[in-house]
PDB file of C-alpha atoms in Angstrom:
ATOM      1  CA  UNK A 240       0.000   0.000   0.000  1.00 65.00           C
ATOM      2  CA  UNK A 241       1.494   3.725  -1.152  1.00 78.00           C
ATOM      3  CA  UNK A 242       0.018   5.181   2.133  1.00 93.00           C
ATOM      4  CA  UNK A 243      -2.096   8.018   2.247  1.00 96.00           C
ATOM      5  CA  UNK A 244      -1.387   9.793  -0.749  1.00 97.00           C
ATOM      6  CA  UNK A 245      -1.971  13.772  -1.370  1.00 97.00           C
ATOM      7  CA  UNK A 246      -1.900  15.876  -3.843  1.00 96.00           C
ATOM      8  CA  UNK A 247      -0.663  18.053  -5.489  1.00 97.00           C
ATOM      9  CA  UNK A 248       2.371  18.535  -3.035  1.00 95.00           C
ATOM     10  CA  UNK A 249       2.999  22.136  -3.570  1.00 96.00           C
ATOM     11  CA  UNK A 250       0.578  24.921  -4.345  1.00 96.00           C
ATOM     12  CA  UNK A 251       1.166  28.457  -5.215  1.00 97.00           C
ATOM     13  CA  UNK A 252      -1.638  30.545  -6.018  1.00 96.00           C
ATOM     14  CA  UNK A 253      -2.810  34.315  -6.241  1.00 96.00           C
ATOM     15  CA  UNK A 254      -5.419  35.365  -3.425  1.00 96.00           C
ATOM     16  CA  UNK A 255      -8.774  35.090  -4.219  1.00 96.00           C
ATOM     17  CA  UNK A 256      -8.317  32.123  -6.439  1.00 97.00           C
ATOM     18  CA  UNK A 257      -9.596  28.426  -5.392  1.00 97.00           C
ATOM     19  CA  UNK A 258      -7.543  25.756  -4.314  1.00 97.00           C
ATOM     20  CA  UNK A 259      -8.874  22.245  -4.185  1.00 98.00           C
ATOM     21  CA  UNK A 260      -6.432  19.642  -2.294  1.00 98.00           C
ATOM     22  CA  UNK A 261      -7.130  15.939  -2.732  1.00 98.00           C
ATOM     23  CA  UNK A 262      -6.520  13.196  -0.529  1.00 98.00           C
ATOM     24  CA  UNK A 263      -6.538   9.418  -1.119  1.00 98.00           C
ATOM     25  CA  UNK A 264      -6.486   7.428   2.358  1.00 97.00           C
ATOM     26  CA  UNK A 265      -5.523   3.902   2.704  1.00 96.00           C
ATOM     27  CA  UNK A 266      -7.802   1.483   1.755  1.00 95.00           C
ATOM     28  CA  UNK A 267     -10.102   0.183   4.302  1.00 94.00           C
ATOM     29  CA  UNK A 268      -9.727   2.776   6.439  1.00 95.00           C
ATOM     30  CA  UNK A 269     -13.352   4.350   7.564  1.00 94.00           C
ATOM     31  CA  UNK A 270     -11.893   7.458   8.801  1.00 94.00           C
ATOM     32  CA  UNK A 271     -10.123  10.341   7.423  1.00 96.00           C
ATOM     33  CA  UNK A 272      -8.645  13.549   8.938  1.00 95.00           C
ATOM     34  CA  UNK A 273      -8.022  17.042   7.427  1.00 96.00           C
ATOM     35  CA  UNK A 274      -5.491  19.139   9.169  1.00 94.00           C
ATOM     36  CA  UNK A 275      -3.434  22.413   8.815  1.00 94.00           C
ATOM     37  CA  UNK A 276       0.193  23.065  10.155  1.00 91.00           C
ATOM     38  CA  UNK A 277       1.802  26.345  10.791  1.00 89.00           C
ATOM     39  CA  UNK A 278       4.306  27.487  12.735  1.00 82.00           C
ATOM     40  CA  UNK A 279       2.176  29.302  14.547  1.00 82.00           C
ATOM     41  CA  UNK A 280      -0.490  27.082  15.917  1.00 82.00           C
ATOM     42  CA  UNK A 281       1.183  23.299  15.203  1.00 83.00           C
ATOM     43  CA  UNK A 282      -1.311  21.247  13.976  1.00 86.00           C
ATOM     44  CA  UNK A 283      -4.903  21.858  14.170  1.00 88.00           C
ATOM     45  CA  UNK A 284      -7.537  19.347  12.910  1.00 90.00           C
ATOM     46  CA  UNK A 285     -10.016  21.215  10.607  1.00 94.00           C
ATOM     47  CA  UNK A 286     -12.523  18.529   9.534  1.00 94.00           C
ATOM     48  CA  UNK A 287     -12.902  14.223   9.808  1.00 94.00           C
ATOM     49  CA  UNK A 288     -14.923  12.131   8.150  1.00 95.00           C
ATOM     50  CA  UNK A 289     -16.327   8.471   9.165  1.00 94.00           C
ATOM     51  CA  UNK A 290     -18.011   6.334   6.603  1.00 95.00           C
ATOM     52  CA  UNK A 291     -17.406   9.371   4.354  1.00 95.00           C
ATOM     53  CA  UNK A 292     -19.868  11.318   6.611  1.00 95.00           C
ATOM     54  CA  UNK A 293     -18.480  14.139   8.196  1.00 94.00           C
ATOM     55  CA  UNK A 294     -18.690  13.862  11.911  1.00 92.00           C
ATOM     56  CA  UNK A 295     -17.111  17.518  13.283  1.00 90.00           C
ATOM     57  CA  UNK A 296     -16.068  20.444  11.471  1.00 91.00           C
ATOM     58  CA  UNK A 297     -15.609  22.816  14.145  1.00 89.00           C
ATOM     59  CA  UNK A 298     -11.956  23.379  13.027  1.00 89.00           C
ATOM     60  CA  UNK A 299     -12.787  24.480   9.926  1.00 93.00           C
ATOM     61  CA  UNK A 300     -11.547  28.295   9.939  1.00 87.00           C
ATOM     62  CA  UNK A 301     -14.255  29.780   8.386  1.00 84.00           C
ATOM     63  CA  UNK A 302     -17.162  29.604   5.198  1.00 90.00           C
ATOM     64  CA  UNK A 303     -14.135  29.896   3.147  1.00 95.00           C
ATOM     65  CA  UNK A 304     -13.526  26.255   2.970  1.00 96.00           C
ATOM     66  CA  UNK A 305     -15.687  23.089   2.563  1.00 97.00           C
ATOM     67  CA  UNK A 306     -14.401  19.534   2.721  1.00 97.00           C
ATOM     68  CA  UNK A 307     -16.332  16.796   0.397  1.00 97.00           C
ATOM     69  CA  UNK A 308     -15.703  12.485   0.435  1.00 97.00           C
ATOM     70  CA  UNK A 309     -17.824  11.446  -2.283  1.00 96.00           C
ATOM     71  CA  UNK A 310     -15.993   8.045  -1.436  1.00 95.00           C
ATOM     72  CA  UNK A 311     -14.141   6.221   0.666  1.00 95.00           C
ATOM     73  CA  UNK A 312     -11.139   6.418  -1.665  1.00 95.00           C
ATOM     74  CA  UNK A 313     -11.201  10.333  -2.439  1.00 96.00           C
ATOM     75  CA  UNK A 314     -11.958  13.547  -0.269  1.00 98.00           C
ATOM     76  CA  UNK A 315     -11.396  17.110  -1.271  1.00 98.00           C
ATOM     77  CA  UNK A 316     -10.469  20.338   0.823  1.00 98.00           C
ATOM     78  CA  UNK A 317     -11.276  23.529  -0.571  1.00 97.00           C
ATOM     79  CA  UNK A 318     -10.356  27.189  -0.038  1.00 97.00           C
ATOM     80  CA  UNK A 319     -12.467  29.440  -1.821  1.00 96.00           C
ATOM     81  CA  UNK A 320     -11.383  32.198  -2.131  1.00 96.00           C
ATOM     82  CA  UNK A 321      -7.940  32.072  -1.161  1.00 96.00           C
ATOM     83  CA  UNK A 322      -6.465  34.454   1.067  1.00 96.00           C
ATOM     84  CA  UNK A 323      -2.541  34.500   2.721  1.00 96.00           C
ATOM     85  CA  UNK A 324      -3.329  33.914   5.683  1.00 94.00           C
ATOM     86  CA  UNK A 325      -4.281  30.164   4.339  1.00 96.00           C
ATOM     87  CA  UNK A 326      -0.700  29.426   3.410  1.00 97.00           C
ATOM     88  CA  UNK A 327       0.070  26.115   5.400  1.00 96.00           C
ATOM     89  CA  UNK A 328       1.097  22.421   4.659  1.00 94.00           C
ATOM     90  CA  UNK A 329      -2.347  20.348   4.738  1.00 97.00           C
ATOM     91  CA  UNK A 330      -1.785  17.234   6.107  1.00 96.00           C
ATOM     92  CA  UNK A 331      -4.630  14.168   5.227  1.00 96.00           C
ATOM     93  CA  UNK A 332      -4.769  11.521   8.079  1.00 95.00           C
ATOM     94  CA  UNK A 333      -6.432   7.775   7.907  1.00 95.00           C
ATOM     95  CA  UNK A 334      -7.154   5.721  10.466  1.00 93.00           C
ATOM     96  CA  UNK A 335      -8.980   2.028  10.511  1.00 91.00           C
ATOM     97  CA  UNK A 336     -11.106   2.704  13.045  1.00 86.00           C
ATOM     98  CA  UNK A 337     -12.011   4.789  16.208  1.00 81.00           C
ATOM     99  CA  UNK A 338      -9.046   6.199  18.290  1.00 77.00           C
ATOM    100  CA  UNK A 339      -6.420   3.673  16.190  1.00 81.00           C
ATOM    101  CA  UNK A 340      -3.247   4.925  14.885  1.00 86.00           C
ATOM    102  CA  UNK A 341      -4.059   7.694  12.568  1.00 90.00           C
ATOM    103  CA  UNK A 342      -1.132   7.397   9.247  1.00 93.00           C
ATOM    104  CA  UNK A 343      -0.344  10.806   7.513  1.00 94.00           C
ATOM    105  CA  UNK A 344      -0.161  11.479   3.809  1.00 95.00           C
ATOM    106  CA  UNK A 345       2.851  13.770   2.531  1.00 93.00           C
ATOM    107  CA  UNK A 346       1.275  16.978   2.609  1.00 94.00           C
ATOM    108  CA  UNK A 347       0.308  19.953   0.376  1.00 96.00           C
ATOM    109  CA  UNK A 348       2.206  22.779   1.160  1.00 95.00           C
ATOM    110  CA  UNK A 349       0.286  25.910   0.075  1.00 97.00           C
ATOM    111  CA  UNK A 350       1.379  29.555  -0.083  1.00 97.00           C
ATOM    112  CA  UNK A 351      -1.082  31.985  -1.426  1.00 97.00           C
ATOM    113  CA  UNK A 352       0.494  35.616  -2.678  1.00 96.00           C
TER     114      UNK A 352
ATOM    115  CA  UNK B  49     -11.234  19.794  30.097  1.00 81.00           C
ATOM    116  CA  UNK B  50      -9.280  17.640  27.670  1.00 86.00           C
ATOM    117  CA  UNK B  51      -6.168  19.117  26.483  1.00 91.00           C
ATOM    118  CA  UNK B  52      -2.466  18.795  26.073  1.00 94.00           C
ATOM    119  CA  UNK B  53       0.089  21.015  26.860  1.00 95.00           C
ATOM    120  CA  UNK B  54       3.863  21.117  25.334  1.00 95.00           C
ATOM    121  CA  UNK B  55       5.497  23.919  27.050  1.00 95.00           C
ATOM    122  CA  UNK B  56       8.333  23.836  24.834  1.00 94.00           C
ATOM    123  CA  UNK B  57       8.470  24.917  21.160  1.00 92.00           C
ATOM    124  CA  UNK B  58      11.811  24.759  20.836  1.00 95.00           C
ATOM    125  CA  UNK B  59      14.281  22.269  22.185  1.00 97.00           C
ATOM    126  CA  UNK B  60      18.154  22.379  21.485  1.00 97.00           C
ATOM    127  CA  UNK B  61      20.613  20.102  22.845  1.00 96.00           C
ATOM    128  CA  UNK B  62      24.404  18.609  22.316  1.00 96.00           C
ATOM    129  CA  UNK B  63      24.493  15.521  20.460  1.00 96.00           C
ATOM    130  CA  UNK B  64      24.673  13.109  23.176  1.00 96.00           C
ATOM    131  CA  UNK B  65      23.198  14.376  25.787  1.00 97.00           C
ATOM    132  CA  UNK B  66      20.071  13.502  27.212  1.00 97.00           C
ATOM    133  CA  UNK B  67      16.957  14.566  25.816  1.00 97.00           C
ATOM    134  CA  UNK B  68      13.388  14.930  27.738  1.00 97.00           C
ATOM    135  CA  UNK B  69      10.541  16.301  26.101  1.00 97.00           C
ATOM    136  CA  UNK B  70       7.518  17.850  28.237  1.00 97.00           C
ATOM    137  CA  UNK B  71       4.236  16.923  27.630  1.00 97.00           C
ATOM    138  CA  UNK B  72       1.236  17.497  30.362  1.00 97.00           C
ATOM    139  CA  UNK B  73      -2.172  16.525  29.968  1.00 96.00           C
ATOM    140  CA  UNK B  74      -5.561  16.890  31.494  1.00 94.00           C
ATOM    141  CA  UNK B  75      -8.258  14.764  31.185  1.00 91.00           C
ATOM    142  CA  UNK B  76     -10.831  12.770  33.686  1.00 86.00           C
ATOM    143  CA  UNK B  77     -10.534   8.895  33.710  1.00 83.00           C
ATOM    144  CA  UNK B  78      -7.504   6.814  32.248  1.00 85.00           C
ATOM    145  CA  UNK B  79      -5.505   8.468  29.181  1.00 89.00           C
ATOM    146  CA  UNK B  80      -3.950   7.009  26.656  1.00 90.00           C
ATOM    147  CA  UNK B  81      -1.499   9.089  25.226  1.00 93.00           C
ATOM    148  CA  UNK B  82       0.867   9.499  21.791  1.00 94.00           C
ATOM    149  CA  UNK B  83       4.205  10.480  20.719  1.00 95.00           C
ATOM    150  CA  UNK B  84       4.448  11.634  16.845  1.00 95.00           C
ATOM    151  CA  UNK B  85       7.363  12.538  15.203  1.00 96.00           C
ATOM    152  CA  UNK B  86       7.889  14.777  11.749  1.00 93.00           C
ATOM    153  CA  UNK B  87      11.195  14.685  10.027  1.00 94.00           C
ATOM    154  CA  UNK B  88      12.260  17.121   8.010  1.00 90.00           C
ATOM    155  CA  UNK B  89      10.220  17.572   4.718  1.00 82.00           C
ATOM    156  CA  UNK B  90       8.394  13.810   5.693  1.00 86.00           C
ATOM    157  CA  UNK B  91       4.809  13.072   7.220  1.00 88.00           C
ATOM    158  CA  UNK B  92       3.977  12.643  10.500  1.00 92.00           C
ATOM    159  CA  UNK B  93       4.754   8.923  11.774  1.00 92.00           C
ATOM    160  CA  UNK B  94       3.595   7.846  15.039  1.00 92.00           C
ATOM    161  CA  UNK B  95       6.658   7.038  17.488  1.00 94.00           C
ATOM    162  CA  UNK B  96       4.882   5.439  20.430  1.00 91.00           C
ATOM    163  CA  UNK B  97       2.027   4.646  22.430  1.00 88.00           C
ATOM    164  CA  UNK B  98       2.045   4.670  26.074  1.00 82.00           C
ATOM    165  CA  UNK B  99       0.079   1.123  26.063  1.00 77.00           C
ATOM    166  CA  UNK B 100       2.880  -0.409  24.000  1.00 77.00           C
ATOM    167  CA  UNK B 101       5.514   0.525  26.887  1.00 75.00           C
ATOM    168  CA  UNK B 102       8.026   0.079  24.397  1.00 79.00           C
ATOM    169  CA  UNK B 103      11.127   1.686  22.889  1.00 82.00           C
ATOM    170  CA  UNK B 104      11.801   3.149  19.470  1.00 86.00           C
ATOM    171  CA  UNK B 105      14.994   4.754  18.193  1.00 91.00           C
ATOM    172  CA  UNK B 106      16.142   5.061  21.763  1.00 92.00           C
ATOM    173  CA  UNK B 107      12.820   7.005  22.725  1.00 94.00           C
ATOM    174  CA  UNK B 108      10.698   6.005  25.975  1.00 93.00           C
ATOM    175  CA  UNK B 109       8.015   8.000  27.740  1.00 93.00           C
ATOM    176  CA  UNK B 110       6.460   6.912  31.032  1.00 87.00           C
ATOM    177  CA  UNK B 111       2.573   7.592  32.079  1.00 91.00           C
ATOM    178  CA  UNK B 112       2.699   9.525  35.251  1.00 91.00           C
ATOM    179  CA  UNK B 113      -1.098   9.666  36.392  1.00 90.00           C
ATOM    180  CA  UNK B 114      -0.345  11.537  39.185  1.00 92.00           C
ATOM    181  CA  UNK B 115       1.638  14.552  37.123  1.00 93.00           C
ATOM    182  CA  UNK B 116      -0.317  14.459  34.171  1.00 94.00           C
ATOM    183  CA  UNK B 117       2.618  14.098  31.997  1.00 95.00           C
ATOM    184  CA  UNK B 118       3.831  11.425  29.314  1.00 96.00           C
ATOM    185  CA  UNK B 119       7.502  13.122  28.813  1.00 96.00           C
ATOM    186  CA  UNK B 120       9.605  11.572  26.298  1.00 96.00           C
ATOM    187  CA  UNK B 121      13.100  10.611  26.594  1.00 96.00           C
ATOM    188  CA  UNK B 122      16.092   9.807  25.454  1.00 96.00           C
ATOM    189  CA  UNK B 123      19.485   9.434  26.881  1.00 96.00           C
ATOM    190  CA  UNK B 124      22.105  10.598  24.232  1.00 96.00           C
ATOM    191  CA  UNK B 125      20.709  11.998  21.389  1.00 96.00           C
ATOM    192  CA  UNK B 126      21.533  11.423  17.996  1.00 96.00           C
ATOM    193  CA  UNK B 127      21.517  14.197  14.919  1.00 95.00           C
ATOM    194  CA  UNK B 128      18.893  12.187  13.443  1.00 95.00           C
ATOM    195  CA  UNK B 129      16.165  12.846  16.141  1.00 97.00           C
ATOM    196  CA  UNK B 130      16.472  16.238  15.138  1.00 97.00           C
ATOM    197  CA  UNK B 131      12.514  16.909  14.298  1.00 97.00           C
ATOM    198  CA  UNK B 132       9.413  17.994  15.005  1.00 94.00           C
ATOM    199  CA  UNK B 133       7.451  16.271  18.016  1.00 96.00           C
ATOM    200  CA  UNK B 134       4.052  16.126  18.805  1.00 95.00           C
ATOM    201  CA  UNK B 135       1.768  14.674  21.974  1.00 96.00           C
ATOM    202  CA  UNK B 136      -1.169  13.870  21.269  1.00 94.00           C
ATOM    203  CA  UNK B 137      -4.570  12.164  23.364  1.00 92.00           C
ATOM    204  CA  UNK B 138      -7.139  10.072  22.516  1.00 88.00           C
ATOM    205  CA  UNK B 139      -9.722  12.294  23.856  1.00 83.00           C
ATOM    206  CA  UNK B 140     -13.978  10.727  24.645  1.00 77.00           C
ATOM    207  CA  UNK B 141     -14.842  10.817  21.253  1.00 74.00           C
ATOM    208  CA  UNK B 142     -12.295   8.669  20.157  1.00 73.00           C
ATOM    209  CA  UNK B 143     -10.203  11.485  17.991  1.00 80.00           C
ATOM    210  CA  UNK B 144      -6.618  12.864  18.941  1.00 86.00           C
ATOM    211  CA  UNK B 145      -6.139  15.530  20.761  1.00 88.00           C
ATOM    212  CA  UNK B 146      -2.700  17.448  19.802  1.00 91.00           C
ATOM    213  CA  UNK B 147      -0.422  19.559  21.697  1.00 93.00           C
ATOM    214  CA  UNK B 148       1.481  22.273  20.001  1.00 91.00           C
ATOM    215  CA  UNK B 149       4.589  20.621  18.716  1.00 93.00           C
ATOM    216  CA  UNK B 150       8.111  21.062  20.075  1.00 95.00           C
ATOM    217  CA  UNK B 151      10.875  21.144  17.359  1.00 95.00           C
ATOM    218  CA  UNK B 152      14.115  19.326  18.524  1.00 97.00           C
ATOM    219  CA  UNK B 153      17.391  20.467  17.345  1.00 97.00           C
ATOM    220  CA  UNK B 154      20.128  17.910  18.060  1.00 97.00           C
ATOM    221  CA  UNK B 155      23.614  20.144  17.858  1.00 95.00           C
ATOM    222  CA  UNK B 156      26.860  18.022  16.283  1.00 92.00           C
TER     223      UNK B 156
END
């Protein structure tokens, strides 16, 4: 298994514009994470998903961004519009089931101008 | 409350000398409690569990119920610890709770 894959691993965009980051988790895992990491703040968890359901999105900054999983293979996190304050890597986390070890994809590391 | 506290975010020690980074925590009933670790550039990996009572790369923390804390240690560090490191707790509903990070800088 390849992991948790992401993409795409870097992202540079003007503000305003929409960024969609993608996220593949493992296979057969039911949950799936969505997190931000600055420098600032560490690592804050924005959104998860169970069953592709999502389950608590109190992290989630703000109406600027929306996280879909159509499926259990594929969930999107977008930031619409962009602003610099969003610049951060994006880390998407699986996990096979309630409290279990949760396994990290790669990142996107975003930086909006 | 559930949270977790890492009152370090910065760390910097001689390679070979002992390392021990804080973590507190605070939650009601019996924890069970994380060590992650980010190398440079790679995703987060999970070092160890508290349940496991184990070692990796050197690394041991130790549950202490009646400080709240789950410290990791290690007794001559290496350049390659050198990393970001995060506590985390699994908190009632079954998700992690994360402390801040502390970022470990192992001087040659």
């Amino acid at each position: 298994d390849a992991g948790v894959i992401q993409s795409p691993r870097h992202e540079v965009t003007e503000m305003g514009q929409e960024v969609t980051l993608r996220c593949k988790p493992i296979s057969g895992h039911d949950y799936l994470f969505w997190y931000r990491q600055t420098m600032m703040r560490g690592l804050e968890l924005l959104i998860y998903f169970n069953n592709n359901v999502p389950i608590d999105d109190s992290g989630m900054p703000e109406d600027r961004f929306s996280a879909k999983m159509p499926n259990a293979s594929f969930s999107t996190l977008k930031i619409q519009p962009s602003e610099p304050r969003d610049s951060a890597v994006y880390f998407c986390a699986s996990t096979p089931g309630a409290g279990k070890t949760q396994y990290f994809g790669p990142g996107t590391r975003l930086l909006v101008l | 409350a559930q949270r977790v506290t890492q009152p370090e975010k910065l760390l910097s020690v001689f390679k070979g000398a002992p390392v021990e980074l804080k973590c507190n925590y605070s939650y009601s009933g019996s924890p069970e409690l994380f060590w992650y670790v980010q190398y440079s550039r790679q995703r987060l990996q999970l070092l160890l569990r508290h349940i496991s009572r184990e070692s990796i790369k050197g690394f041991t923390a130790d549950l202490n119920k009646g400080e709240t804390s789950f410290h990791l240690k290690k007794p001559f560090a290496q350049e390659e610890d050198s990393a970001m490191y995060y506590c985390a707790l699994k908190g009632r509903n079954y998700q992690l709770i994360w402390g801040a990070g502390t970022k470990l800088i192992i001087k040659p």
